[in-house]
mmCIF file of C-alpha atoms in Angstrom:
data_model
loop_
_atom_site.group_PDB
_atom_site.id
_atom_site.type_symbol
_atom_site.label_atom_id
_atom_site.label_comp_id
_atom_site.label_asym_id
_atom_site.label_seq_id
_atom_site.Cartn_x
_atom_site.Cartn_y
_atom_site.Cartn_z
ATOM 1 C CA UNK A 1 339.185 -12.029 -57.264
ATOM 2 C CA UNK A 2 337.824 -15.290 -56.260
ATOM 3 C CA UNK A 3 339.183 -17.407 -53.061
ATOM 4 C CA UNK A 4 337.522 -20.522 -51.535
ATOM 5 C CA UNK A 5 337.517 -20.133 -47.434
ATOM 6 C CA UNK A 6 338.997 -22.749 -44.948
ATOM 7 C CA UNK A 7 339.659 -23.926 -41.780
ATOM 8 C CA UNK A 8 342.172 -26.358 -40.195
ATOM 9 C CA UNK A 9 340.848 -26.737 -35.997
ATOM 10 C CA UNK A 10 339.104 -23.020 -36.810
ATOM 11 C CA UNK A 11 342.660 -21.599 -37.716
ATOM 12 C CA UNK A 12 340.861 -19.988 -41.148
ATOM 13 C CA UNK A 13 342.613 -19.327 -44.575
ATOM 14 C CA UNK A 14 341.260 -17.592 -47.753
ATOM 15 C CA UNK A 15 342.738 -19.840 -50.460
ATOM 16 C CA UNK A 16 343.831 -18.040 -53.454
ATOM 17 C CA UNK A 17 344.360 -19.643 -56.676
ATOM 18 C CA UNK A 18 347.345 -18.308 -58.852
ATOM 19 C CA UNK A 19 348.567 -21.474 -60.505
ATOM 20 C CA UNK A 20 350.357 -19.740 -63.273
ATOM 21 C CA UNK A 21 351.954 -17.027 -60.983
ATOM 22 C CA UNK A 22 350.220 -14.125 -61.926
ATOM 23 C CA UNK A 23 349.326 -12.277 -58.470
ATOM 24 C CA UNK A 24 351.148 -9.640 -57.125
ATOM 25 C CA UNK A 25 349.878 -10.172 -53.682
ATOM 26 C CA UNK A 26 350.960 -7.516 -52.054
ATOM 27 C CA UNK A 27 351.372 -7.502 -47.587
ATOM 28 C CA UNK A 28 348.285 -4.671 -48.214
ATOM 29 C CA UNK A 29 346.067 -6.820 -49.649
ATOM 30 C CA UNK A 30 346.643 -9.556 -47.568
ATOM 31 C CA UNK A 31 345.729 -6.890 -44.487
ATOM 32 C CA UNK A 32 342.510 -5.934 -46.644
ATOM 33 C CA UNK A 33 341.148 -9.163 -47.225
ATOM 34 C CA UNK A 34 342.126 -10.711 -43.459
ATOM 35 C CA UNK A 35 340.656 -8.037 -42.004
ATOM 36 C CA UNK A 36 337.940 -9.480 -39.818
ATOM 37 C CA UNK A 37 334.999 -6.473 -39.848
ATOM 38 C CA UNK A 38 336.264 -4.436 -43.575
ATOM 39 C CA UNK A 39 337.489 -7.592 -45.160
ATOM 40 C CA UNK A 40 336.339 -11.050 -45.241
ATOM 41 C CA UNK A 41 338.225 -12.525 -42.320
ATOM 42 C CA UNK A 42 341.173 -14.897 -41.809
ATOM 43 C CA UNK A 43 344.369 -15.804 -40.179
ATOM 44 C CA UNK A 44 346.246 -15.354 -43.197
ATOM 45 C CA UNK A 45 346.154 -16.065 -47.122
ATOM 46 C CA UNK A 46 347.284 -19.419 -48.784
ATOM 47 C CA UNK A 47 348.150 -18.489 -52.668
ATOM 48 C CA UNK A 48 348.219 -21.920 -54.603
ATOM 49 C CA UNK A 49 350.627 -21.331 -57.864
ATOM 50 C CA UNK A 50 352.622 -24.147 -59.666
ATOM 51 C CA UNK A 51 356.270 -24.245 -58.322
ATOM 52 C CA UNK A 52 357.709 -23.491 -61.630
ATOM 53 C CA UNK A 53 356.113 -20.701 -61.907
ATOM 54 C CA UNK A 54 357.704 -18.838 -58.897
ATOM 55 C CA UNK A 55 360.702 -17.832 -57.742
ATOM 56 C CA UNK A 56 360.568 -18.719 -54.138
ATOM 57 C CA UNK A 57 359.743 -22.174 -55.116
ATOM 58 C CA UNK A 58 361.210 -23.344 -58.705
ATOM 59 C CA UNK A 59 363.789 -25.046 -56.995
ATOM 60 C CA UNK A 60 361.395 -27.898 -55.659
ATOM 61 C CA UNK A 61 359.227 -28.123 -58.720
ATOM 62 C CA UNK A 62 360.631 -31.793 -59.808
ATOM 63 C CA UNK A 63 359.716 -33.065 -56.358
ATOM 64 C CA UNK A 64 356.721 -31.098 -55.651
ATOM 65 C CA UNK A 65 354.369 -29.383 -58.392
ATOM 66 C CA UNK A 66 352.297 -27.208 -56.201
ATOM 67 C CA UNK A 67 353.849 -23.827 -53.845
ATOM 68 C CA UNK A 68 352.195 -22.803 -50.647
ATOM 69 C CA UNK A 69 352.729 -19.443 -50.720
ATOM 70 C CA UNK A 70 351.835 -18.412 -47.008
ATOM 71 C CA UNK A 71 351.122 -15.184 -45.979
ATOM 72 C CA UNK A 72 349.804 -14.240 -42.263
ATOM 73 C CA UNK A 73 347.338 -11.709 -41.647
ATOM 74 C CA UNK A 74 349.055 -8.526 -41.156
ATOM 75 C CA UNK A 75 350.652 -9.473 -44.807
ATOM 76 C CA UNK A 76 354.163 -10.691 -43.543
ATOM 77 C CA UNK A 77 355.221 -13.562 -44.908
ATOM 78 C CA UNK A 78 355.593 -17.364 -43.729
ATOM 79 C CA UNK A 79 357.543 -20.539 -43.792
ATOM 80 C CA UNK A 80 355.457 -22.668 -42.995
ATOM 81 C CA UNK A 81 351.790 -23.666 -41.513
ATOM 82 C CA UNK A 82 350.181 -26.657 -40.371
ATOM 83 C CA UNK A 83 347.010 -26.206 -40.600
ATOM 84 C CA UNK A 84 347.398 -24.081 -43.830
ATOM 85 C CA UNK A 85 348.922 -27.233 -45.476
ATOM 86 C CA UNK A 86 346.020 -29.788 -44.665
ATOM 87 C CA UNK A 87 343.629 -27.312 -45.836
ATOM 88 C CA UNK A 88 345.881 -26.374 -49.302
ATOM 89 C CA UNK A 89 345.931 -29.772 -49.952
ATOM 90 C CA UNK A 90 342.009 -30.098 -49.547
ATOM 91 C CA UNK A 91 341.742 -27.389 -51.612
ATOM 92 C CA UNK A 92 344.082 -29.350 -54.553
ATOM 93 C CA UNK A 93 341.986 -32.170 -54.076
ATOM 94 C CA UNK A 94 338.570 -30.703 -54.869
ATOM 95 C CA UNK A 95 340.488 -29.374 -58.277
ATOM 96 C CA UNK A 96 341.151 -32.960 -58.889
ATOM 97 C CA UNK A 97 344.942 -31.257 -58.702
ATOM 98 C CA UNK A 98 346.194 -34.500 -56.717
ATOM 99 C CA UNK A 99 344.467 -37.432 -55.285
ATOM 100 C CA UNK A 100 345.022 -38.806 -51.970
ATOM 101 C CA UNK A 101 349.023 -38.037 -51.667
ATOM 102 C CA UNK A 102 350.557 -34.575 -52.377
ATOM 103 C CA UNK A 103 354.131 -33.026 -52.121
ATOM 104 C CA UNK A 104 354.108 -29.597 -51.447
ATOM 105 C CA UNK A 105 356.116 -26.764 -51.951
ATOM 106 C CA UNK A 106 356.826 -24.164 -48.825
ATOM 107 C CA UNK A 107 359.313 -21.844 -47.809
ATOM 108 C CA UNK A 108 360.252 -24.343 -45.336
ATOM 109 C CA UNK A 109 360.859 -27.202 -47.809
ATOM 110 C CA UNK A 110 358.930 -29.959 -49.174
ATOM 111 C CA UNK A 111 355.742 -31.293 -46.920
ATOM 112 C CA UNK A 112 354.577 -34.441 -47.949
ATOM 113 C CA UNK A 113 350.599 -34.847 -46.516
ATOM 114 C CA UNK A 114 347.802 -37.692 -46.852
ATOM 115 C CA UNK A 115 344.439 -36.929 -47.156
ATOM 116 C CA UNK A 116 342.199 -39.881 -45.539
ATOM 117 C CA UNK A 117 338.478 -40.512 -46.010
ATOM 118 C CA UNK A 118 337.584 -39.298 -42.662
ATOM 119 C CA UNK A 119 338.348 -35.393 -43.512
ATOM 120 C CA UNK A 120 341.956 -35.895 -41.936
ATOM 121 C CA UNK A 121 344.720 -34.985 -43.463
ATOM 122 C CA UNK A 122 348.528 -36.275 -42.089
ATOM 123 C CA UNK A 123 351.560 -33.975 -43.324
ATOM 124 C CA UNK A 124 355.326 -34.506 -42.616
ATOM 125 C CA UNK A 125 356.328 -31.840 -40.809
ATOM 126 C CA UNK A 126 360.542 -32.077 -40.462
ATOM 127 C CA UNK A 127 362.144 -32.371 -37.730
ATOM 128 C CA UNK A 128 362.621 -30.135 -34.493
ATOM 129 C CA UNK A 129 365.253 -27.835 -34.042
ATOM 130 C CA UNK A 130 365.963 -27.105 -30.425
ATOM 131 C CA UNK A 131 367.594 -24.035 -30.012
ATOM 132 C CA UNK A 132 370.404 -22.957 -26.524
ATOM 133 C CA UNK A 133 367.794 -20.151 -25.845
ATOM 134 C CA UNK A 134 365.848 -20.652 -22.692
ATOM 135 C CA UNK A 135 363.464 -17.559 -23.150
ATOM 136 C CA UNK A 136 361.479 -15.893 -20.330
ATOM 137 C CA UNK A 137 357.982 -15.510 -21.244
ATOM 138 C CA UNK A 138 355.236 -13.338 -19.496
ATOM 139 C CA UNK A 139 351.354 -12.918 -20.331
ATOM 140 C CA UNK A 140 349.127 -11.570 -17.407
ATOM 141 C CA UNK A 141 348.043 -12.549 -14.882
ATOM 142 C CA UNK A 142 350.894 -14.946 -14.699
ATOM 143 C CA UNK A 143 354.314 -15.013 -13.469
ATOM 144 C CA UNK A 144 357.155 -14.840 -15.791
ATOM 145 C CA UNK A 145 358.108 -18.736 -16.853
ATOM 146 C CA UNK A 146 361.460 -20.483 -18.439
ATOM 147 C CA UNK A 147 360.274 -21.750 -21.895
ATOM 148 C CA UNK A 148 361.269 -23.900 -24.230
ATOM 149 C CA UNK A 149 362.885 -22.851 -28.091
ATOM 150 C CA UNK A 150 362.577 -25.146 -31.192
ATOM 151 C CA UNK A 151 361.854 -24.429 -34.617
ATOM 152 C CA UNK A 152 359.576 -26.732 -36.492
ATOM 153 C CA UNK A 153 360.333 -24.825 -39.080
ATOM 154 C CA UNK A 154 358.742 -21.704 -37.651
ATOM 155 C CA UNK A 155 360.308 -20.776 -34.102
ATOM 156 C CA UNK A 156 358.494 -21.257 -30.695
ATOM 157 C CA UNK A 157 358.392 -20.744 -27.724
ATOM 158 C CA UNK A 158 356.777 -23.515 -25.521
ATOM 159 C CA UNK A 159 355.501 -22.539 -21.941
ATOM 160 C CA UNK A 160 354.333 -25.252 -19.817
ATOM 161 C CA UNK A 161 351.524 -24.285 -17.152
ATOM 162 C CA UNK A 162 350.592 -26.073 -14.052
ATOM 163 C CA UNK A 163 346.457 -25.952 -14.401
ATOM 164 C CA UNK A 164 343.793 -25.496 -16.654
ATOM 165 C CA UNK A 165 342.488 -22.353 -14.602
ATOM 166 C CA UNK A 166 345.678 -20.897 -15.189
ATOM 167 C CA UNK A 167 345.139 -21.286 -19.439
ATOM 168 C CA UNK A 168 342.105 -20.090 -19.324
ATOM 169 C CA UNK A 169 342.814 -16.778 -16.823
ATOM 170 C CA UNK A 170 345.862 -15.789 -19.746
ATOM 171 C CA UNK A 171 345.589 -12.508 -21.584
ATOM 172 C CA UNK A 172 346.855 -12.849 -24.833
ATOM 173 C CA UNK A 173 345.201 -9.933 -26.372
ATOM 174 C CA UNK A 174 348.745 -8.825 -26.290
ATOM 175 C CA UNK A 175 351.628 -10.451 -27.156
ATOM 176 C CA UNK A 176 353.531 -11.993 -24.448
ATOM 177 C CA UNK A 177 356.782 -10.648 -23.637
ATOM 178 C CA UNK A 178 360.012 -12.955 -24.547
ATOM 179 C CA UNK A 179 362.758 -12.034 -22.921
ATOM 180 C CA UNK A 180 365.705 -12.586 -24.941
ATOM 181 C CA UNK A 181 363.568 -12.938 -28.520
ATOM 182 C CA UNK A 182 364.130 -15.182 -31.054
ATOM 183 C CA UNK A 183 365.991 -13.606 -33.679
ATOM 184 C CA UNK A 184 362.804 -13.786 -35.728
ATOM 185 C CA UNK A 185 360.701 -13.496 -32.975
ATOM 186 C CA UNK A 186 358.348 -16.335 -31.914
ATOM 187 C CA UNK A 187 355.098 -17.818 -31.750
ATOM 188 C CA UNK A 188 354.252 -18.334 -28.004
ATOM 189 C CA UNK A 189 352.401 -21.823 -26.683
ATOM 190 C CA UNK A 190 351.276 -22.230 -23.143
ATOM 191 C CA UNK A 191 350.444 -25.297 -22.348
ATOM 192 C CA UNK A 192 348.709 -27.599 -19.787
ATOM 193 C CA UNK A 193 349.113 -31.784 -19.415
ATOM 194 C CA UNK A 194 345.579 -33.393 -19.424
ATOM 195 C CA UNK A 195 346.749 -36.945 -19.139
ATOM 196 C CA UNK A 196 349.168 -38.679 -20.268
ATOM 197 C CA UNK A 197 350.192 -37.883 -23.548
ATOM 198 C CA UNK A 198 347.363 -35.619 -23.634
ATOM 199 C CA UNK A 199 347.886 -31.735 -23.831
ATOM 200 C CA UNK A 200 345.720 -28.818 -24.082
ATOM 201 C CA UNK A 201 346.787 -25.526 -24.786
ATOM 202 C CA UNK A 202 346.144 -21.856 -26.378
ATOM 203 C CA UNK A 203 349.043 -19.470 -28.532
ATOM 204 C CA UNK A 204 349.757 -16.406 -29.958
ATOM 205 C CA UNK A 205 351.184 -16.342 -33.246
ATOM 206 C CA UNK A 206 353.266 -13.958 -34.898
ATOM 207 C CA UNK A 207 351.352 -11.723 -37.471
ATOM 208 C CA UNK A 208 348.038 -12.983 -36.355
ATOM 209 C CA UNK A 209 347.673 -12.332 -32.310
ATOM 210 C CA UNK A 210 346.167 -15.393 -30.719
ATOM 211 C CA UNK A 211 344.573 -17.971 -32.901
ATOM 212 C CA UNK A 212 342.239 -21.027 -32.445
ATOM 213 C CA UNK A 213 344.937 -23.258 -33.399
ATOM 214 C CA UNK A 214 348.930 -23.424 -34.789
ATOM 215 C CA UNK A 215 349.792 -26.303 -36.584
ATOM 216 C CA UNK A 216 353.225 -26.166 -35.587
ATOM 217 C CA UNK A 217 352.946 -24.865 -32.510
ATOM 218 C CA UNK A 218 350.590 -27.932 -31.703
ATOM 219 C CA UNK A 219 354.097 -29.915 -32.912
ATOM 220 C CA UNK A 220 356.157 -27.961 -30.856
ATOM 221 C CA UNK A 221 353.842 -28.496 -28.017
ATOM 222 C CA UNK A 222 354.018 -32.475 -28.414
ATOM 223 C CA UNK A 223 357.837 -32.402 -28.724
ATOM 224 C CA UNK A 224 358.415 -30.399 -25.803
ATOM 225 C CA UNK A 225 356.858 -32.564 -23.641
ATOM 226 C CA UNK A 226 357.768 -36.023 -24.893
ATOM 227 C CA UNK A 227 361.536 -34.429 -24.819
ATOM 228 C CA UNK A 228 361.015 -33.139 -20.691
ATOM 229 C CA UNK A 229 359.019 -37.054 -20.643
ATOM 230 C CA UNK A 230 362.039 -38.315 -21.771
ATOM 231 C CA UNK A 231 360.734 -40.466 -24.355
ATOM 232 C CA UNK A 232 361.484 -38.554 -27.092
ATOM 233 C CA UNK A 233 360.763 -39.340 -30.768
ATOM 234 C CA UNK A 234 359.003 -43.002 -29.749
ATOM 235 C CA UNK A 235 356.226 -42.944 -32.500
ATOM 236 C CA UNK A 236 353.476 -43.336 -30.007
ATOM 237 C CA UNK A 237 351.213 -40.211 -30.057
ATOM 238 C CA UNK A 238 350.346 -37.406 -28.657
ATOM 239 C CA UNK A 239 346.826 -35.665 -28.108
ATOM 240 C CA UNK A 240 346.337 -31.994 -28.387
ATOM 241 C CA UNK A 241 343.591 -30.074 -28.006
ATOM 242 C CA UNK A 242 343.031 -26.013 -29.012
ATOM 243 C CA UNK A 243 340.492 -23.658 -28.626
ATOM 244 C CA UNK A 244 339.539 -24.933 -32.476
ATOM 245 C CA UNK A 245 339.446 -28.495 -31.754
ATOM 246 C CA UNK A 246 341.728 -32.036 -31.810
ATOM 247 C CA UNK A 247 345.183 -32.926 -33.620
ATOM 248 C CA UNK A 248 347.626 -35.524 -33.365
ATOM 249 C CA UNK A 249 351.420 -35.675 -33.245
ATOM 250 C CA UNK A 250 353.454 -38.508 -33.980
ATOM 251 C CA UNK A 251 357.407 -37.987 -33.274
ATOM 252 C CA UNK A 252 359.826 -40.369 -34.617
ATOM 253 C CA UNK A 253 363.336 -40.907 -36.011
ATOM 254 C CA UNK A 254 361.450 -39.532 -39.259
ATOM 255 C CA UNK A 255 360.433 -36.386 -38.205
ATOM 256 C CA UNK A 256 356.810 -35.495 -36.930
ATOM 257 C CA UNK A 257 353.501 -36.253 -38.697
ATOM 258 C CA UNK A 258 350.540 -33.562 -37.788
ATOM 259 C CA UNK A 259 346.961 -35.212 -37.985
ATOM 260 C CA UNK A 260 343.943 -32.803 -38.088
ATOM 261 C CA UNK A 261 340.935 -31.687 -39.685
ATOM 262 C CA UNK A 262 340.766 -29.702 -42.873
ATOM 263 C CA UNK A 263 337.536 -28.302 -44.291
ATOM 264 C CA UNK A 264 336.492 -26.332 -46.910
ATOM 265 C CA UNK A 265 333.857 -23.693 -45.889
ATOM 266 C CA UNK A 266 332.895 -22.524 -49.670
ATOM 267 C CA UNK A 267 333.655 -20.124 -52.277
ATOM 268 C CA UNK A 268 334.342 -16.213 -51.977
ATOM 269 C CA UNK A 269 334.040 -13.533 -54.982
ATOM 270 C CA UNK A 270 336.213 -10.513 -53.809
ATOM 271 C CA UNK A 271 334.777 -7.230 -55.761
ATOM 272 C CA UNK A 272 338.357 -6.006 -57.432
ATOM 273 C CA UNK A 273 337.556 -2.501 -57.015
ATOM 274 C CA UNK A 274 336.177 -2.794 -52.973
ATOM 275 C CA UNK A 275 340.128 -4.692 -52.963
ATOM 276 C CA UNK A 276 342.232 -1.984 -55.326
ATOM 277 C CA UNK A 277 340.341 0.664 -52.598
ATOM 278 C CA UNK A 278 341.068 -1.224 -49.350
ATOM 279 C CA UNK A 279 344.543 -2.397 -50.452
ATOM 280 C CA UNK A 280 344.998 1.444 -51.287
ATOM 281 C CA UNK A 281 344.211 2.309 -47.970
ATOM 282 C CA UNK A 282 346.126 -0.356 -45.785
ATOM 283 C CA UNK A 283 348.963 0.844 -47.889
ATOM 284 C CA UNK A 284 348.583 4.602 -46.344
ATOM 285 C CA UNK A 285 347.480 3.497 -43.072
ATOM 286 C CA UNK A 286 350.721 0.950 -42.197
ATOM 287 C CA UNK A 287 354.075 0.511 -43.675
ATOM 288 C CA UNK A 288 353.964 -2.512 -46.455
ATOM 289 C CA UNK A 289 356.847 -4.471 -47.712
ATOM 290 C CA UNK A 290 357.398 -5.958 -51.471
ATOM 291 C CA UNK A 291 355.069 -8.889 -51.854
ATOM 292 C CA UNK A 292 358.313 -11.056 -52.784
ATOM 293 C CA UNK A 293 360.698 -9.426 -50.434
ATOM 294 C CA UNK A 294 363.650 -11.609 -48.214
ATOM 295 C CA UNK A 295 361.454 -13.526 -46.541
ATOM 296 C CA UNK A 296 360.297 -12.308 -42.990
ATOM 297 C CA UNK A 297 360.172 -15.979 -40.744
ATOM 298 C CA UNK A 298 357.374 -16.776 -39.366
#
C-alpha cells in the first residue's frame, strides 16, 4: 500500500489514494497504520477516491469530483477536518488533480478551499451551529468550567481559560470530562485570549486524544469568542495559535474561511503483509466496526 504523509499545523495524515473506490479500509487498519511506535504514525487517515465512486459521497459528485473520506486514528469515522482538507487538497494538487481551486466532497458537505502560493490553503468551512447545551468541562488541575457547544460541522466544546499558565498546567492525557455530553460526544478546546483577536489554545479530539492542532476546533475557538465579543460574524480576523503552529479565521454572513499551512512530508510504501498482520491483530485486540458503517460523528 502506498500513502504520501502530511501535516496541517503538525496535525499529521497518511493520505491514501483510492480514486476508483477500491479499499476496504477497515477501522483496524486505520488503528495499524496510525499507530505511532507499530505503525507509521498519524492522527488519522485521509482516503482520496472520486465521489462517484462511493456511496457516502455520489450524491455531491456533479459539484465536487473528489471525496475526503476521513477516518481518525482509533479507525472511527469523521465528518469533517480542517486541517485534513488543506492537506487533501495539497495532495490533489501535486497529482495535477485540480489547480489552485477545489470542491471537495466530505461527510459534512461540500468544502470549497484555495490553495495560494505561499503554502496556505483557505477552505469554506459552513457555518456554526450553536447548540442550548452549556456543558461542564473538567481536565486537572483545573476547576470544572461552563463551556460553550457549536458544531462546525463536528461538535465542540469551547472552554475559555483565564491565563496562559493555566493552558499549559492542563492534563489532557485523558479526556476531559463533559458533563452532560454531546450526543456524539465532543472535541474539547481550552482556550486563552492573547490580544485582541488573538487566541491561543490546546484540545483533545475525539478518536485521537490531544492533538497539535483541530481545524475546526481552531473555528470553533474564533467563533466563540467573537460571539461572547459581541461582534460576531464581522469578517475581520481572528489569530490562533496551537501547539503545531498559526491559522486564521474569518467569520462572516458566509460562513467561516480557515487559513493554514498544509505540507506534504513525502511518500510512504506500507509492506501489505506487515498491514494484513497488524490489521489482523487490532482486529483481536479491540472491537472494529464495518469500514462503511452509519457514520460515527466526529
Amino acid at each position: 500500500m502506498r500513502l504520501v504523509k502530511g501535516h496541517g499545523t503538525q496535525n499529521d495524515f497518511l493520505v491514501l489514494p483510492d480514486l476508483d473506490g477500491e479499499v476496504e479500509l477497515t477501522p483496524a487498519m486505520v488503528r495499524a497504520l496510525c499507530d505511532r511506535r507499530a505503525g507509521v504514525g498519524a492522527d488519522g487517515v485521509l482516503r482520496v477516491v472520486r465521489s462517484e465512486n462511493d456511496p457516502d459521497s455520489a450524491r455531491y459528485a456533479p459539484d465536487a469530483p473528489f471525496f475526503m473520506d476521513y477516518r481518525n486514528a482509533d479507525g472511527s469515522v469523521a465528518e469533517m477536518c480542517g486541517n485534513g482538507v488543506r492537506v487533501f487538497v495539497r495532495y490533489l494538487q501535486r497529482g495535477s488533480l485540480v489547480e489552485q481551486e477545489a470542491a471537495v466532497a466530505t461527510r459534512g458537505g461540500i468544502r470549497c478551499a484555495r490553495a495560494g502560493t505561499d503554502g496556505h490553503v483557505a477552505v469554506q468551512m459552513g457555518s456554526p451551529r450553536f447548540l442550548a447545551d452549556r456543558p461542564i468541562a473538567t481536565a486537572a488541575p483545573h476547576t470544572p468550567l461552563v463551556g460553550t457547544a457549536l458544531e462546525i460541522p463536528n461538535p465542540h466544546v469551547v472552554v475559555a481559560l483565564d491565563s496562559l499558565d493555566e493552558l499549559a498546567a492542563l492534563d489532557l492525557t485523558r479526556a476531559p470530562v463533559v458533563e452532560p455530553a454531546l450526543p456524539h460526544g465532543q472535541n474539547v478546546e481550552f482556550v486563552v485570549r492573547v490580544a485582541s483577536r488573538h487566541l491561543r489554545l490546546r484540545v483533545h479530539e475525539r478518536g485521537v486524544g490531544e492533538t497539535r492542532s483541530c481545524g475546526t476546533g481552531i473555528c470553533a475557538a474564533a467563533v466563540a469568542a467573537a460571539t461572547a465579543d459581541g461582534v460576531g460574524a464581522d469578517g475581520v480576523p481572528w489569530r490562533v495559535d496551537v501547539p503545531g503552529g498559526t491559522c486564521t479565521v474569518r467569520w462572516d454572513d458566509a460562513g467561516v474561511e480557515l487559513t493554514g499551512p498544509a505540507v506534504l512530508v513525502g511518500d510512504v510504501e506500507v509492506d501489505d503483509a506487515w498491514l494484513a498482520a497488524a490489521a489482523g491483530a487490532a482486529e483481536i485486540g479491540g472491537t472494529a466496526a464495518p469500514a462503511r458503517a452509519t457514520m460515527e460523528r466526529r
